[in-house]
Short mmCIF file of C-alpha atoms in Angstrom, two decimals:
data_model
loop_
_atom_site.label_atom_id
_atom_site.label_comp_id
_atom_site.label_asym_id
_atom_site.label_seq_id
_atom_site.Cartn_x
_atom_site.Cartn_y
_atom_site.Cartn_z
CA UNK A 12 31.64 3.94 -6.92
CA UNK A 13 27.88 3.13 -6.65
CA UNK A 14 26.58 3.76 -10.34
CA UNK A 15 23.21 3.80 -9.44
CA UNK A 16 20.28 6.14 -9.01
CA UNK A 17 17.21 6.34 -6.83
CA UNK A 18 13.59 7.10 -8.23
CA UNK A 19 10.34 7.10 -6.55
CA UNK A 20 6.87 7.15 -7.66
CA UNK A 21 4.12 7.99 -6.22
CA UNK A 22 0.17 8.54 -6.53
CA UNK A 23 -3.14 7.96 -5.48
CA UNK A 24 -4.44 4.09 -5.31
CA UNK A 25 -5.39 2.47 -8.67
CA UNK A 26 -3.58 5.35 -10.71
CA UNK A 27 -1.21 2.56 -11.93
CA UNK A 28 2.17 2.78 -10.36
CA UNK A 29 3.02 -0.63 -10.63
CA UNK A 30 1.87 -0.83 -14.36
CA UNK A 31 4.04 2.21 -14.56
CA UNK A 32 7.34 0.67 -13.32
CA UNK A 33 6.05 -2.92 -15.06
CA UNK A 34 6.07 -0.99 -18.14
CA UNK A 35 10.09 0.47 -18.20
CA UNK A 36 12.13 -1.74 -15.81
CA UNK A 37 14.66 -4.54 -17.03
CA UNK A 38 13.94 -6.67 -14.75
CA UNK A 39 11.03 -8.61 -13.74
CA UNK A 40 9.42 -5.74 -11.15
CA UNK A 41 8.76 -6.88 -7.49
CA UNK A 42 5.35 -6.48 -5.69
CA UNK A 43 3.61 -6.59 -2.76
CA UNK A 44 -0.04 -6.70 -3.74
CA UNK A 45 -2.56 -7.57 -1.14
CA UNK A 46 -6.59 -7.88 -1.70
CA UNK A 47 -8.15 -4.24 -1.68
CA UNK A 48 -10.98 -3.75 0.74
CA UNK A 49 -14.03 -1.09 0.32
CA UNK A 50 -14.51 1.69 -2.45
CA UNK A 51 -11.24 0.40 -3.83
CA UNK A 52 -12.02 -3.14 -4.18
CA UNK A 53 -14.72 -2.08 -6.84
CA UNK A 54 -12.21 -0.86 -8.41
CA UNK A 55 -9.46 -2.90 -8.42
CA UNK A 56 -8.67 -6.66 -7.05
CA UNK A 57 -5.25 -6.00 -5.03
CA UNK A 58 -3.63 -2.79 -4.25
CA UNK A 59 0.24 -2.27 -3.22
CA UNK A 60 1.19 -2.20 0.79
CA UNK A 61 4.76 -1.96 0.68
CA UNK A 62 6.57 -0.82 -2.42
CA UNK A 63 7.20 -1.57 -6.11
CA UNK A 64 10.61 -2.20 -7.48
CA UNK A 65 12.39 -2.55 -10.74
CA UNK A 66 15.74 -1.65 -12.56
CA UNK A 67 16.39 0.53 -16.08
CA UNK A 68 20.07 -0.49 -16.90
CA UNK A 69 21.51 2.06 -19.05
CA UNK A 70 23.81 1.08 -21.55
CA UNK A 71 27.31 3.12 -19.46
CA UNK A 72 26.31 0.39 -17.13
CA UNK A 73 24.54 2.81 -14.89
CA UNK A 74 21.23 1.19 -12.75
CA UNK A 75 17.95 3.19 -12.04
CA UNK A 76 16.59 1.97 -9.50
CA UNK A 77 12.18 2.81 -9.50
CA UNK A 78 10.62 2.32 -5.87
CA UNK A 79 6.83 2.69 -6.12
CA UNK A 80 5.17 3.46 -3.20
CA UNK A 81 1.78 2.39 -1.34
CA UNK A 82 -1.03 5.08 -2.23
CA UNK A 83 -3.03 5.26 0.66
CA UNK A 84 -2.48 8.07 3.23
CA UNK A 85 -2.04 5.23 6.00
CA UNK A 86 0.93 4.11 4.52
CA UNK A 87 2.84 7.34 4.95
CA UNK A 88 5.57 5.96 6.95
CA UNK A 89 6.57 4.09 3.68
CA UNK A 90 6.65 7.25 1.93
CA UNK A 91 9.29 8.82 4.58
CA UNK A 92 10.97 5.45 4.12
CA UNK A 93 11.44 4.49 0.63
CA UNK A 94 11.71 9.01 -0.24
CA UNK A 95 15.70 8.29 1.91
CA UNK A 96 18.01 8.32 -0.99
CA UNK A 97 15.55 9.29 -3.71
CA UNK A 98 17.46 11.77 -5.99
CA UNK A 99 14.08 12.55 -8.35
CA UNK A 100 10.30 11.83 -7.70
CA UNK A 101 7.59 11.14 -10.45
CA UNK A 102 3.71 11.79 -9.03
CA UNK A 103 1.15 10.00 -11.08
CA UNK A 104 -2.39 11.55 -10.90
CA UNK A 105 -5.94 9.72 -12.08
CA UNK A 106 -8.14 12.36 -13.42
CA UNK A 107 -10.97 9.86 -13.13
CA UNK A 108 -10.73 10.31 -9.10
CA UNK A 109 -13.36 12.59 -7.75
CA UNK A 110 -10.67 15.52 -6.67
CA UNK A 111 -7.22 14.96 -8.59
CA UNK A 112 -6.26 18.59 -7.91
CA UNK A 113 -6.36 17.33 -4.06
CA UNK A 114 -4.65 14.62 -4.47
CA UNK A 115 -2.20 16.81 -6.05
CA UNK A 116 -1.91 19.17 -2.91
CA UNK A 117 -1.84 15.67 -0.88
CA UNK A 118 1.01 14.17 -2.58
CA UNK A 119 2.73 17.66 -3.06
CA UNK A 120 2.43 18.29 0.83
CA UNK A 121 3.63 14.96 1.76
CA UNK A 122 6.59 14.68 -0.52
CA UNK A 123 7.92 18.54 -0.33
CA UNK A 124 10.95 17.87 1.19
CA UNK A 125 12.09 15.18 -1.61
CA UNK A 126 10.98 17.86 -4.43
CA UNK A 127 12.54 20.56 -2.92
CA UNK A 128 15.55 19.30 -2.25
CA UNK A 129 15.90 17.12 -5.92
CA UNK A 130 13.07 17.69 -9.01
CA UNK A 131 9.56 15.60 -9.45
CA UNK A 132 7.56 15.39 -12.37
CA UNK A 133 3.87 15.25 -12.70
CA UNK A 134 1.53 12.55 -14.93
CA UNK A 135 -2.04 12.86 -15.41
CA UNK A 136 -3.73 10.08 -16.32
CA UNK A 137 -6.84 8.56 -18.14
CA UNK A 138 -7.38 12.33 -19.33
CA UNK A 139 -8.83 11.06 -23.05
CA UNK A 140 -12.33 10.05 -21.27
CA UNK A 141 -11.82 12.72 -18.22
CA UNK A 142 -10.09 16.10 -19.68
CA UNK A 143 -10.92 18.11 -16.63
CA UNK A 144 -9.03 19.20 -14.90
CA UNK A 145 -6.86 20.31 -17.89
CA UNK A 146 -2.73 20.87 -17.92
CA UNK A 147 -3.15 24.50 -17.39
CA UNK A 148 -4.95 24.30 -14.35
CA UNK A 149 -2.91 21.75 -12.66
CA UNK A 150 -0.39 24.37 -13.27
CA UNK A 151 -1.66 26.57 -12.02
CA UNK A 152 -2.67 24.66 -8.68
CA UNK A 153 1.09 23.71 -8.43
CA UNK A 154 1.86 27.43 -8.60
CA UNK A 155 0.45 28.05 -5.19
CA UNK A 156 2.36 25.66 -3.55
CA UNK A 157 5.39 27.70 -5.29
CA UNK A 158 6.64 24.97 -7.64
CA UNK A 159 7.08 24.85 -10.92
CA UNK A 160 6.95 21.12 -12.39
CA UNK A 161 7.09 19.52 -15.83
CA UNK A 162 3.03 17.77 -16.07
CA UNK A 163 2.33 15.56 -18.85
CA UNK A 164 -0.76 13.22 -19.89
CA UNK A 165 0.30 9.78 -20.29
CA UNK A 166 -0.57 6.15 -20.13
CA UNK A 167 1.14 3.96 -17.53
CA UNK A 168 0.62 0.95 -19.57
CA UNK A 169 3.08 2.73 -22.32
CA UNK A 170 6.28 2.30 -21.89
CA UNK A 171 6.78 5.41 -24.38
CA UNK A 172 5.14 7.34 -21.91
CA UNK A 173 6.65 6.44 -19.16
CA UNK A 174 10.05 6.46 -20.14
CA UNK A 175 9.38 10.24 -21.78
CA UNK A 176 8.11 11.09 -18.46
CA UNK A 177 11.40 9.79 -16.64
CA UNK A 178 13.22 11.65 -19.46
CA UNK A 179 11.73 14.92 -18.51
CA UNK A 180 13.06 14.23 -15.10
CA UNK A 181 16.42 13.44 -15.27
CA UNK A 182 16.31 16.33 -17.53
CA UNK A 183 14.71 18.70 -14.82
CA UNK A 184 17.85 17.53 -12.51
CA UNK A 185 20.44 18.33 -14.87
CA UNK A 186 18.82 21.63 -14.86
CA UNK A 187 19.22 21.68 -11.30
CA UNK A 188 22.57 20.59 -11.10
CA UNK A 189 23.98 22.79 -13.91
CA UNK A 190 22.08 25.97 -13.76
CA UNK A 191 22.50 28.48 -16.59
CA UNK A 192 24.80 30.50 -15.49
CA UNK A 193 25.02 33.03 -18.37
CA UNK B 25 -26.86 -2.16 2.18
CA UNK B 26 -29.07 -3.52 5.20
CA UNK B 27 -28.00 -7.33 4.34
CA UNK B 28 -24.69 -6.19 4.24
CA UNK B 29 -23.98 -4.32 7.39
CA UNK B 30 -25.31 -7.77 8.99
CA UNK B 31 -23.21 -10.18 7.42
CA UNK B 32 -20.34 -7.17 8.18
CA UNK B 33 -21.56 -7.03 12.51
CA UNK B 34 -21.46 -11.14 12.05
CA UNK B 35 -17.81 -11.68 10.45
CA UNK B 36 -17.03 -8.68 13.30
CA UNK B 37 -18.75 -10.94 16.30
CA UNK B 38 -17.19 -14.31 14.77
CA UNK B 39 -13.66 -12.40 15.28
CA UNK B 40 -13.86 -10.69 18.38
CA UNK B 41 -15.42 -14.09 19.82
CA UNK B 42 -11.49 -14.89 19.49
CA UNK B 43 -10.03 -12.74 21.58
CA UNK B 44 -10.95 -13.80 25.22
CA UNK B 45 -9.64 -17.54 24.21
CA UNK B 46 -6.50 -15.70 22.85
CA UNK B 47 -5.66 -13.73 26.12
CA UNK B 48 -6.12 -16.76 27.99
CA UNK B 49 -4.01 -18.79 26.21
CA UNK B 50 -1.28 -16.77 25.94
CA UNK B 51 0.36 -15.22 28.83
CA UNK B 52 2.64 -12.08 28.08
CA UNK B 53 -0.20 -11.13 25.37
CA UNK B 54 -1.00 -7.29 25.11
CA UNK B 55 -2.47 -7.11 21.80
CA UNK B 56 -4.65 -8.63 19.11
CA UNK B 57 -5.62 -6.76 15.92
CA UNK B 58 -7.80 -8.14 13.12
CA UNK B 59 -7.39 -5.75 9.84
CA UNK B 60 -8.02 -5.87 6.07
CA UNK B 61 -5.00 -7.67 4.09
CA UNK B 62 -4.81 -3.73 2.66
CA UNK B 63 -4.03 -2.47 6.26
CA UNK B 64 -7.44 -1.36 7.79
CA UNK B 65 -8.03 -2.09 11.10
CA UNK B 66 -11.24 -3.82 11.88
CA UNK B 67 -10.91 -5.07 15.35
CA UNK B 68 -8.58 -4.56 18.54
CA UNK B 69 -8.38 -5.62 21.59
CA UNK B 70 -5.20 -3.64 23.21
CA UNK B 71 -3.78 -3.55 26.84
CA UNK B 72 -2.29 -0.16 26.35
CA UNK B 73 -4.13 2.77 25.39
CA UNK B 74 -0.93 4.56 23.40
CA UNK B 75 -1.10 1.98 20.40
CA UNK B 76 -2.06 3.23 16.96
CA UNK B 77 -3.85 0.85 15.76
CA UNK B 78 -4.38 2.25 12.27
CA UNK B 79 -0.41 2.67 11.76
CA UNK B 80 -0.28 -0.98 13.47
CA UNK B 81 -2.63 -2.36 10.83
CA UNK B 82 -1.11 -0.52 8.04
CA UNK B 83 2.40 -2.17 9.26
CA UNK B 84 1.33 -5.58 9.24
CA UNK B 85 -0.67 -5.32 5.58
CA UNK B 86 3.03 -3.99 4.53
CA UNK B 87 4.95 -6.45 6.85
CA UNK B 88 3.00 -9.51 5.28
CA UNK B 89 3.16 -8.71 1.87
CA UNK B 90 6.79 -8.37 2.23
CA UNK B 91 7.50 -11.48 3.98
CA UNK B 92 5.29 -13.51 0.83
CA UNK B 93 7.60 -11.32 -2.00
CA UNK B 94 10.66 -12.40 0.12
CA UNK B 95 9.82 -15.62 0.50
CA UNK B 96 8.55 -15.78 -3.40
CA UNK B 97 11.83 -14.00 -4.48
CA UNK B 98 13.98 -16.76 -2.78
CA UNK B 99 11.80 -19.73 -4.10
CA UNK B 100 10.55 -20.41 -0.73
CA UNK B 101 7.06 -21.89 -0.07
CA UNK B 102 4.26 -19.46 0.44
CA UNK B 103 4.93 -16.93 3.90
CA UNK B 104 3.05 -18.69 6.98
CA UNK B 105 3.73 -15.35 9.11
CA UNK B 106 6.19 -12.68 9.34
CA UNK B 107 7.52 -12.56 13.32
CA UNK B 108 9.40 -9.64 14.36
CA UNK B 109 11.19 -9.93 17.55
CA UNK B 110 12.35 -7.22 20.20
CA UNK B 111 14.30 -6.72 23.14
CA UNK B 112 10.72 -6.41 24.44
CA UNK B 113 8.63 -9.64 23.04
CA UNK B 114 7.66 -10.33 19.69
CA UNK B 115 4.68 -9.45 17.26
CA UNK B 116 3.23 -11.99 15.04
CA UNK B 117 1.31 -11.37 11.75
CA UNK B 118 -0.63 -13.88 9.55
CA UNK B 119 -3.11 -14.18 6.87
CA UNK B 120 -6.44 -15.09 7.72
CA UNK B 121 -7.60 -16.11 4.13
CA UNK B 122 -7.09 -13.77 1.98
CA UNK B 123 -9.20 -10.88 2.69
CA UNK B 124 -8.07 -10.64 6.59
CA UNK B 125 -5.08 -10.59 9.05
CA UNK B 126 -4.34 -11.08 12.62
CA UNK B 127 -1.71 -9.56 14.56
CA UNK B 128 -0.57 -10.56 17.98
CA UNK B 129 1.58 -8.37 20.37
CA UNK B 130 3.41 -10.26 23.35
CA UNK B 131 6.16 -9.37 25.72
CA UNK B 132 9.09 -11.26 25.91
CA UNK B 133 8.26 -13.67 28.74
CA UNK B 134 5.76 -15.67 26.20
CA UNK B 135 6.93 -18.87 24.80
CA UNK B 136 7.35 -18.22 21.34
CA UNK B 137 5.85 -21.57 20.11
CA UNK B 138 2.83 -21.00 22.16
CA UNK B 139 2.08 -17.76 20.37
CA UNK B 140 2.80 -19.09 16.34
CA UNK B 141 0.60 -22.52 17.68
CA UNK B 142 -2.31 -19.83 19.34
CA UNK B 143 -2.46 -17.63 16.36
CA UNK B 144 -2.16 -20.21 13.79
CA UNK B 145 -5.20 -22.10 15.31
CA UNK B 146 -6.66 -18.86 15.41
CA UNK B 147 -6.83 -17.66 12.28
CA UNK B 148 -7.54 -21.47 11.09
CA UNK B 149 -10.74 -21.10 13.07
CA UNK B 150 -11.25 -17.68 12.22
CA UNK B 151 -11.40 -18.79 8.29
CA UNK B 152 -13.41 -21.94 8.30
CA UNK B 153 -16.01 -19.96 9.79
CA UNK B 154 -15.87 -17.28 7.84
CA UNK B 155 -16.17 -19.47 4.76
CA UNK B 156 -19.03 -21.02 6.05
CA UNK B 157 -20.94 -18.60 7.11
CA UNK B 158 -20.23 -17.48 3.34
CA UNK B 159 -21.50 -20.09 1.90
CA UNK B 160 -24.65 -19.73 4.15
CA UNK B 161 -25.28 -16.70 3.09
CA UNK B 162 -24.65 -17.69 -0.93
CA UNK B 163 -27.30 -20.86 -0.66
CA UNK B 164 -29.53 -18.31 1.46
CA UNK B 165 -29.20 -15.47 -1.50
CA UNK B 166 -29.78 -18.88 -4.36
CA UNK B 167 -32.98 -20.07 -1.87
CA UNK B 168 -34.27 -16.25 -2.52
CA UNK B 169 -33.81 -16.22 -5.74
CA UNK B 170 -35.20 -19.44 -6.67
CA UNK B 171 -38.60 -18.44 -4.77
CA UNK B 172 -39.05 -15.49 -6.50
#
């Protein structure tokens, strides 16, 4: 019986999914970092072009498995490839980009059919030096696409944070799975 | 900004000075594309019209940088190219230093060799000029500032 589950995170570049998974796998994280090229490469040295990996091993021996992957739009046909067998999907969002409410919609669009048919959460990063947009009104953008997700600020270089974030997840799913049926 | 689109048209003239000597060296070849080691295209040269190049270039950045974790993750020497080979040819991708790559699209009549040796060389040539025309520019932008 495969004891295993499948997460995937996703986000615009430089919002810090590899950090992220860096910061709560087990195991030494795989990446495939390649030199950034314009606006980005001011930003940033290297940016992911195939996916992230690493491993939380829970103590009932079960493995969670984090795929992280490429940001850019062009990469999309990662997205459709590392979302088969995803059972919960965590979107990071960078509230020092120009539009983070449109990358929401991007990543929202582009990822439906994984949300829809499991649970995502939402982080919002780097929201100490840019507050806006605030919680409420990334709520309240998600409400038009219909969907109701757990949002949090948090810091992908804290492990804290990123493992409360996967916490409110698998929570989310359990919801899911075992709806109140009083 | 001005300096810069120059130096940009130059490194675009030094690589698409490399395709003619490419398609004649290499029967069976449909395809060249120079992109960004982060998967933006910067130059093609393809035989058929229906090839996406940007998908093509994303591919490659993603190709690459998983051949050089594989080959990390198994204590291999650093990736020399990632080859992926068809029922229909092969395609060949490779670093050109570390900012650029080169991708090469043959059919399957073309002697494999041929087309690692070609694109190899390629690249090789590709980088040392690159590098020196970098280091042109860097005395050039030294020269300037000593004058003033």
């Amino acid at each position: 019986m495969d004891r295993s589950r499948k997460f995937l995170f996703t986000g615009p570049p430089g919002v810090g999914k590899t950090t992220a998974i860096a910061a709560i796998s087990d195991i030494e994280p795989v990446s495939t970092e390649m030199a950034a090229s314009g606006e980005l490469a001011e930003r940033k040295e290297t940016t992911t072009t195939a996916l992230d990996f690493g491993e939380i091993r829970l103590a009932d021996g079960e493995i969670i498995r984090l795929y992280g992957t490429p940001g850019q739009q062009r990469f999309e046909y990662m997205w459709r490839l590392l979302m088969d067998g995803a059972m919960g999907l965590i979107i990071l969002l960078d509230n020092s980009r120009p539009e983070p409410l449109a990358d929401l919609d991007m990543y929202v669009e582009n990822f439906s059919d994984l949300i829809r048919s499991s649970g995502a959460a939402i982080g919002v990063t780097r929201t100490d030096d840019y507050p806006e947009p605030d919680i409420s009104t990334y709520y309240q953008r998600l409400s038009q696409h219909d969907l109701m997700l757990p949002i949090l600020d948090c810091d992908v270089r804290s492990s804290a944070d990123m493992q409360l974030l996967m916490d409110v997840l698998i929570s989310t799913l359990e919801s899911i799975e075992e709806p109140d049926t009083a | 900004m001005a300096e810069a689109q120059a130096n940009d048209r130059r490194s675009l003239e030094v690589l698409e000075a490399q395709f003619d000597a490419l398609f004649d060296r290499i029967p069976g070849l449909y395809g060249v594309l120079f992109s960004t080691a982060d998967g933006d295209p910067v130059s093609t040269r393809f035989n058929a019209d229906d090839m996406q190049r940007e998908r093509l270039a994303a591919m490659s950045s993603s190709l690459v940088a998983l051949g050089e974790t594989m080959a990390k993750g198994a204590h291999q020497q650093a990736c020399d190219y990632v080859i992926v080979q068809s029922g229909d040819g092969y395609i060949v991708s490779l670093r050109i230093g570390k900012r650029l790559l080169l991708s090469a699209f043959a059919s399957k009549d073309t002697n494999l060799g041929m087309l690692l040796s070609s694109c190899q060389g390629t690249a090789e040539a590709i980088s040392a000029k690159l590098r020196r025309r970098e280091a042109s520019n860097n005395k050039g932008r030294t020269g300037n500032g000593q004058d003033r």
